[in-house]
mmCIF file of C-alpha atoms in Angstrom:
data_model
loop_
_atom_site.group_PDB
_atom_site.id
_atom_site.type_symbol
_atom_site.label_atom_id
_atom_site.label_comp_id
_atom_site.label_asym_id
_atom_site.label_seq_id
_atom_site.Cartn_x
_atom_site.Cartn_y
_atom_site.Cartn_z
ATOM 1 C CA UNK A 1131 0.000 0.000 0.000
ATOM 2 C CA UNK A 1132 1.751 3.151 -1.185
ATOM 3 C CA UNK A 1133 0.590 6.490 0.160
ATOM 4 C CA UNK A 1134 -1.660 8.545 -2.073
ATOM 5 C CA UNK A 1135 0.179 11.480 -3.636
ATOM 6 C CA UNK A 1136 -0.682 15.031 -2.641
ATOM 7 C CA UNK A 1137 1.205 18.274 -3.327
ATOM 8 C CA UNK A 1138 3.256 19.248 -0.255
ATOM 9 C CA UNK A 1139 1.829 22.753 -0.141
ATOM 10 C CA UNK A 1140 -0.837 25.064 -1.503
ATOM 11 C CA UNK A 1141 -1.753 28.662 -0.789
ATOM 12 C CA UNK A 1142 -4.255 31.376 -1.493
ATOM 13 C CA UNK A 1143 -5.371 34.765 -0.308
ATOM 14 C CA UNK A 1144 -8.461 35.218 1.832
ATOM 15 C CA UNK A 1145 -11.563 34.812 -0.272
ATOM 16 C CA UNK A 1146 -9.793 32.855 -2.992
ATOM 17 C CA UNK A 1147 -10.130 29.150 -3.745
ATOM 18 C CA UNK A 1148 -7.544 26.416 -3.477
ATOM 19 C CA UNK A 1149 -7.768 22.896 -4.869
ATOM 20 C CA UNK A 1150 -5.732 19.974 -3.562
ATOM 21 C CA UNK A 1151 -5.247 16.823 -5.605
ATOM 22 C CA UNK A 1152 -4.945 13.280 -4.292
ATOM 23 C CA UNK A 1153 -3.542 10.815 -6.795
ATOM 24 C CA UNK A 1154 -4.061 7.126 -6.238
ATOM 25 C CA UNK A 1155 -4.393 4.021 -8.349
ATOM 26 C CA UNK A 1156 -7.072 1.806 -9.859
ATOM 27 C CA UNK A 1157 -6.858 -0.293 -6.665
ATOM 28 C CA UNK A 1158 -7.844 2.462 -4.271
ATOM 29 C CA UNK A 1159 -9.131 5.896 -5.366
ATOM 30 C CA UNK A 1160 -10.146 4.636 -8.788
ATOM 31 C CA UNK A 1161 -11.869 1.534 -7.469
ATOM 32 C CA UNK A 1162 -14.107 2.899 -4.741
ATOM 33 C CA UNK A 1163 -16.174 5.993 -3.996
ATOM 34 C CA UNK A 1164 -14.805 5.938 -0.455
ATOM 35 C CA UNK A 1165 -12.457 8.894 -0.452
ATOM 36 C CA UNK A 1166 -12.437 11.028 2.664
ATOM 37 C CA UNK A 1167 -10.603 14.234 3.569
ATOM 38 C CA UNK A 1168 -9.308 15.398 6.936
ATOM 39 C CA UNK A 1169 -8.221 18.806 8.215
ATOM 40 C CA UNK A 1170 -5.501 18.868 10.847
ATOM 41 C CA UNK A 1171 -4.347 21.924 12.757
ATOM 42 C CA UNK A 1172 -0.938 21.748 14.480
ATOM 43 C CA UNK A 1173 -0.981 19.613 17.598
ATOM 44 C CA UNK A 1174 -4.583 18.534 17.044
ATOM 45 C CA UNK A 1175 -6.328 15.406 15.879
ATOM 46 C CA UNK A 1176 -7.520 15.248 12.272
ATOM 47 C CA UNK A 1177 -11.120 16.281 11.634
ATOM 48 C CA UNK A 1178 -13.313 14.674 8.970
ATOM 49 C CA UNK A 1179 -14.474 17.271 6.444
ATOM 50 C CA UNK A 1180 -15.485 15.179 3.409
ATOM 51 C CA UNK A 1181 -16.535 11.532 3.106
ATOM 52 C CA UNK A 1182 -17.625 9.314 0.230
ATOM 53 C CA UNK A 1183 -15.883 11.650 -2.246
ATOM 54 C CA UNK A 1184 -18.214 14.634 -1.908
ATOM 55 C CA UNK A 1185 -20.348 14.358 1.221
ATOM 56 C CA UNK A 1186 -19.963 16.858 4.048
ATOM 57 C CA UNK A 1187 -20.549 15.890 7.681
ATOM 58 C CA UNK A 1188 -22.956 18.010 9.635
ATOM 59 C CA UNK A 1189 -21.343 21.269 10.702
ATOM 60 C CA UNK A 1190 -18.716 21.419 7.945
ATOM 61 C CA UNK A 1191 -19.098 24.617 5.893
ATOM 62 C CA UNK A 1192 -20.149 24.249 2.274
ATOM 63 C CA UNK A 1193 -16.928 26.064 1.335
ATOM 64 C CA UNK A 1194 -15.391 22.594 1.399
ATOM 65 C CA UNK A 1195 -16.195 20.355 -1.545
ATOM 66 C CA UNK A 1196 -14.821 17.134 -2.948
ATOM 67 C CA UNK A 1197 -14.759 15.394 -6.291
ATOM 68 C CA UNK A 1198 -13.131 12.494 -8.086
ATOM 69 C CA UNK A 1199 -12.089 11.725 -11.627
ATOM 70 C CA UNK A 1200 -10.523 8.385 -12.396
ATOM 71 C CA UNK A 1201 -7.708 7.652 -9.983
ATOM 72 C CA UNK A 1202 -7.487 11.227 -8.654
ATOM 73 C CA UNK A 1203 -9.627 12.892 -6.012
ATOM 74 C CA UNK A 1204 -9.701 16.599 -5.256
ATOM 75 C CA UNK A 1205 -10.631 18.879 -2.384
ATOM 76 C CA UNK A 1206 -11.585 22.490 -3.071
ATOM 77 C CA UNK A 1207 -11.714 25.122 -0.371
ATOM 78 C CA UNK A 1208 -13.628 28.156 -1.606
ATOM 79 C CA UNK A 1209 -13.670 31.566 0.048
ATOM 80 C CA UNK A 1210 -10.490 30.857 1.995
ATOM 81 C CA UNK A 1211 -10.503 31.993 5.593
ATOM 82 C CA UNK A 1212 -7.643 32.335 8.055
ATOM 83 C CA UNK A 1213 -8.869 29.318 10.027
ATOM 84 C CA UNK A 1214 -8.519 27.132 6.930
ATOM 85 C CA UNK A 1215 -4.733 27.261 7.306
ATOM 86 C CA UNK A 1216 -3.964 23.654 8.202
ATOM 87 C CA UNK A 1217 -2.737 20.354 6.817
ATOM 88 C CA UNK A 1218 -5.172 18.355 4.703
ATOM 89 C CA UNK A 1219 -5.046 14.605 4.167
ATOM 90 C CA UNK A 1220 -7.012 12.426 1.789
ATOM 91 C CA UNK A 1221 -7.773 8.804 2.567
ATOM 92 C CA UNK A 1222 -9.120 6.026 0.385
ATOM 93 C CA UNK A 1223 -10.546 2.607 1.042
ATOM 94 C CA UNK A 1224 -8.170 0.178 -0.644
ATOM 95 C CA UNK A 1225 -10.122 -3.063 -0.510
ATOM 96 C CA UNK A 1226 -9.935 -5.996 1.914
ATOM 97 C CA UNK A 1227 -10.851 -3.689 4.792
ATOM 98 C CA UNK A 1228 -7.695 -1.622 4.397
ATOM 99 C CA UNK A 1229 -7.125 2.097 4.040
ATOM 100 C CA UNK A 1230 -4.412 4.322 2.644
ATOM 101 C CA UNK A 1231 -3.788 7.978 3.463
ATOM 102 C CA UNK A 1232 -2.343 10.702 1.305
ATOM 103 C CA UNK A 1233 1.015 12.353 1.901
ATOM 104 C CA UNK A 1234 -0.633 15.544 3.146
ATOM 105 C CA UNK A 1235 -0.845 19.132 1.930
ATOM 106 C CA UNK A 1236 -0.170 22.209 4.026
ATOM 107 C CA UNK A 1237 -2.434 25.074 3.055
ATOM 108 C CA UNK A 1238 -1.286 28.604 3.764
ATOM 109 C CA UNK A 1239 -3.642 31.556 3.765
ATOM 110 C CA UNK A 1240 -1.543 34.492 2.586
ATOM 111 C CA UNK B 1390 -21.410 11.968 19.543
ATOM 112 C CA UNK B 1391 -18.637 9.665 20.640
ATOM 113 C CA UNK B 1392 -15.512 10.638 22.533
ATOM 114 C CA UNK B 1393 -12.293 8.663 22.346
ATOM 115 C CA UNK B 1394 -9.232 8.894 24.578
ATOM 116 C CA UNK B 1395 -5.885 7.162 24.156
ATOM 117 C CA UNK B 1396 -3.735 6.162 27.116
ATOM 118 C CA UNK B 1397 -0.471 4.325 27.662
ATOM 119 C CA UNK B 1398 3.255 4.739 28.212
ATOM 120 C CA UNK B 1399 4.897 7.639 26.438
ATOM 121 C CA UNK B 1400 8.294 5.934 26.296
ATOM 122 C CA UNK B 1401 9.092 2.418 25.126
ATOM 123 C CA UNK B 1402 12.520 0.818 24.773
ATOM 124 C CA UNK B 1403 13.677 -0.588 21.428
ATOM 125 C CA UNK B 1404 12.740 -4.248 20.876
ATOM 126 C CA UNK B 1405 10.006 -4.057 23.516
ATOM 127 C CA UNK B 1406 6.226 -3.940 23.108
ATOM 128 C CA UNK B 1407 4.110 -0.816 22.689
ATOM 129 C CA UNK B 1408 0.691 -1.120 24.341
ATOM 130 C CA UNK B 1409 -2.044 1.499 24.121
ATOM 131 C CA UNK B 1410 -5.670 1.690 25.248
ATOM 132 C CA UNK B 1411 -8.511 3.628 23.667
ATOM 133 C CA UNK B 1412 -11.518 4.351 25.870
ATOM 134 C CA UNK B 1413 -14.802 5.123 24.132
ATOM 135 C CA UNK B 1414 -17.559 7.132 25.769
ATOM 136 C CA UNK B 1415 -20.912 8.470 24.650
ATOM 137 C CA UNK B 1416 -24.546 7.586 25.093
ATOM 138 C CA UNK B 1417 -25.019 6.211 21.598
ATOM 139 C CA UNK B 1418 -22.906 3.148 22.158
ATOM 140 C CA UNK B 1419 -23.014 0.512 24.877
ATOM 141 C CA UNK B 1420 -20.156 -1.602 23.601
ATOM 142 C CA UNK B 1421 -17.324 -1.320 21.137
ATOM 143 C CA UNK B 1422 -18.327 -4.757 19.835
ATOM 144 C CA UNK B 1423 -21.184 -3.362 17.773
ATOM 145 C CA UNK B 1424 -22.367 -3.717 14.202
ATOM 146 C CA UNK B 1425 -22.899 0.026 13.939
ATOM 147 C CA UNK B 1426 -19.263 1.084 14.331
ATOM 148 C CA UNK B 1427 -15.743 -0.088 13.724
ATOM 149 C CA UNK B 1428 -12.549 1.084 15.367
ATOM 150 C CA UNK B 1429 -9.062 1.861 14.180
ATOM 151 C CA UNK B 1430 -5.588 2.910 15.156
ATOM 152 C CA UNK B 1431 -3.808 5.509 13.046
ATOM 153 C CA UNK B 1432 -0.345 6.890 13.663
ATOM 154 C CA UNK B 1433 1.647 9.954 12.654
ATOM 155 C CA UNK B 1434 5.447 10.146 13.009
ATOM 156 C CA UNK B 1435 6.646 13.601 14.091
ATOM 157 C CA UNK B 1436 6.398 16.032 11.187
ATOM 158 C CA UNK B 1437 5.044 13.377 8.833
ATOM 159 C CA UNK B 1438 1.747 12.114 7.459
ATOM 160 C CA UNK B 1439 -0.932 9.772 8.715
ATOM 161 C CA UNK B 1440 -0.648 5.995 8.471
ATOM 162 C CA UNK B 1441 -3.481 3.532 8.995
ATOM 163 C CA UNK B 1442 -2.308 0.848 11.436
ATOM 164 C CA UNK B 1443 -5.342 -1.423 11.580
ATOM 165 C CA UNK B 1444 -9.038 -1.824 12.296
ATOM 166 C CA UNK B 1445 -11.363 -3.931 14.444
ATOM 167 C CA UNK B 1446 -14.854 -4.920 13.329
ATOM 168 C CA UNK B 1447 -17.868 -6.447 15.044
ATOM 169 C CA UNK B 1448 -17.423 -10.081 15.889
ATOM 170 C CA UNK B 1449 -13.702 -9.847 16.327
ATOM 171 C CA UNK B 1450 -12.490 -9.375 12.764
ATOM 172 C CA UNK B 1451 -9.251 -7.459 12.558
ATOM 173 C CA UNK B 1452 -7.340 -6.062 9.589
ATOM 174 C CA UNK B 1453 -3.858 -4.647 9.628
ATOM 175 C CA UNK B 1454 -1.543 -2.573 7.480
ATOM 176 C CA UNK B 1455 0.515 -5.103 5.569
ATOM 177 C CA UNK B 1456 3.732 -3.294 6.508
ATOM 178 C CA UNK B 1457 3.014 -3.911 10.211
ATOM 179 C CA UNK B 1458 0.967 -7.085 10.060
ATOM 180 C CA UNK B 1459 3.509 -9.381 11.693
ATOM 181 C CA UNK B 1460 3.943 -7.102 14.715
ATOM 182 C CA UNK B 1461 0.518 -5.597 15.413
ATOM 183 C CA UNK B 1462 -2.533 -6.809 17.312
ATOM 184 C CA UNK B 1463 -5.789 -4.952 17.923
ATOM 185 C CA UNK B 1464 -8.147 -6.352 20.523
ATOM 186 C CA UNK B 1465 -11.291 -5.296 22.340
ATOM 187 C CA UNK B 1466 -12.761 -5.389 25.838
ATOM 188 C CA UNK B 1467 -16.403 -4.804 24.953
ATOM 189 C CA UNK B 1468 -17.588 -4.728 28.544
ATOM 190 C CA UNK B 1469 -15.244 -1.871 29.369
ATOM 191 C CA UNK B 1470 -15.808 0.015 26.111
ATOM 192 C CA UNK B 1471 -12.111 -0.104 25.375
ATOM 193 C CA UNK B 1472 -9.956 -1.376 22.571
ATOM 194 C CA UNK B 1473 -6.249 -1.919 22.500
ATOM 195 C CA UNK B 1474 -3.149 -1.701 20.316
ATOM 196 C CA UNK B 1475 -0.149 -3.927 20.744
ATOM 197 C CA UNK B 1476 2.942 -3.413 18.584
ATOM 198 C CA UNK B 1477 5.828 -5.809 19.125
ATOM 199 C CA UNK B 1478 9.570 -5.399 18.585
ATOM 200 C CA UNK B 1479 9.450 -1.642 18.241
ATOM 201 C CA UNK B 1480 12.203 0.492 16.740
ATOM 202 C CA UNK B 1481 12.771 4.227 16.496
ATOM 203 C CA UNK B 1482 10.678 4.175 13.306
ATOM 204 C CA UNK B 1483 7.632 3.423 15.445
ATOM 205 C CA UNK B 1484 7.949 6.752 17.265
ATOM 206 C CA UNK B 1485 4.714 8.573 16.480
ATOM 207 C CA UNK B 1486 1.553 10.139 17.761
ATOM 208 C CA UNK B 1487 -0.950 7.298 17.915
ATOM 209 C CA UNK B 1488 -4.621 8.125 17.369
ATOM 210 C CA UNK B 1489 -7.575 5.882 17.964
ATOM 211 C CA UNK B 1490 -10.596 6.493 15.755
ATOM 212 C CA UNK B 1491 -14.138 5.282 15.277
ATOM 213 C CA UNK B 1492 -16.367 5.032 12.254
ATOM 214 C CA UNK B 1493 -19.994 4.414 11.400
ATOM 215 C CA UNK B 1494 -19.271 4.338 7.697
ATOM 216 C CA UNK B 1495 -16.186 4.018 5.520
ATOM 217 C CA UNK B 1496 -14.364 6.996 6.954
ATOM 218 C CA UNK B 1497 -12.948 7.978 10.332
ATOM 219 C CA UNK B 1498 -15.617 10.096 11.989
ATOM 220 C CA UNK B 1499 -14.390 10.262 15.559
ATOM 221 C CA UNK B 1500 -10.832 10.721 16.773
ATOM 222 C CA UNK B 1501 -9.049 10.763 20.092
ATOM 223 C CA UNK B 1502 -6.621 13.624 20.774
ATOM 224 C CA UNK B 1503 -3.644 11.329 20.195
ATOM 225 C CA UNK B 1504 -0.782 10.207 22.377
ATOM 226 C CA UNK B 1505 2.921 10.510 21.589
ATOM 227 C CA UNK B 1506 4.930 7.333 21.970
ATOM 228 C CA UNK B 1507 8.698 7.648 21.760
ATOM 229 C CA UNK B 1508 10.883 4.607 21.206
ATOM 230 C CA UNK B 1509 14.227 5.197 22.848
ATOM 231 C CA UNK B 1510 16.597 3.546 25.284
#
């Protein structure tokens, strides 16, 4: 199980949008609609912000959206706010009750 | 809403065994051995990304990361609403913050705050 590939960093000004990619394979991202995304602030536990590719848990702002095309999933944060500065991780179900996380992307709000 | 809390030694010597406990609380669950949820351990080396360690499902089924499979065991004490992680023959590479997590779907909905385990003599 190799980690899913994410860009190490991304940035945007307040109010702008940023999109983070999550590249997997036909055995994980491409095979299942079970991609989730987590936001992690320094020293804190990850927080689920997207599940099943594009579903938002209750309480997560609609500024966060997810999508998938082939073996690559994406997270878009629209209307960037200062509190969105954090690390973001994708995760995919990889079959046989296993999971694989992405390498992580640090988002900076300029 | 469920709350999870990890506990265990913060320092383990090389070649020894790492043992952690996750305690689950919340009115919506009476036992961790339930069809409605499954449980997992996830770790994060300092400054690095997240790594799924393994999961426990209702009825005692366990699944582990293939890179750790020979050294890891996840078990449950349903009556105490706790589940456990055991990692044998640890090395410095096992130094990480260990999170326990719970799920009612195919994602990790609930997380503990994490506990740092350092492997050092």
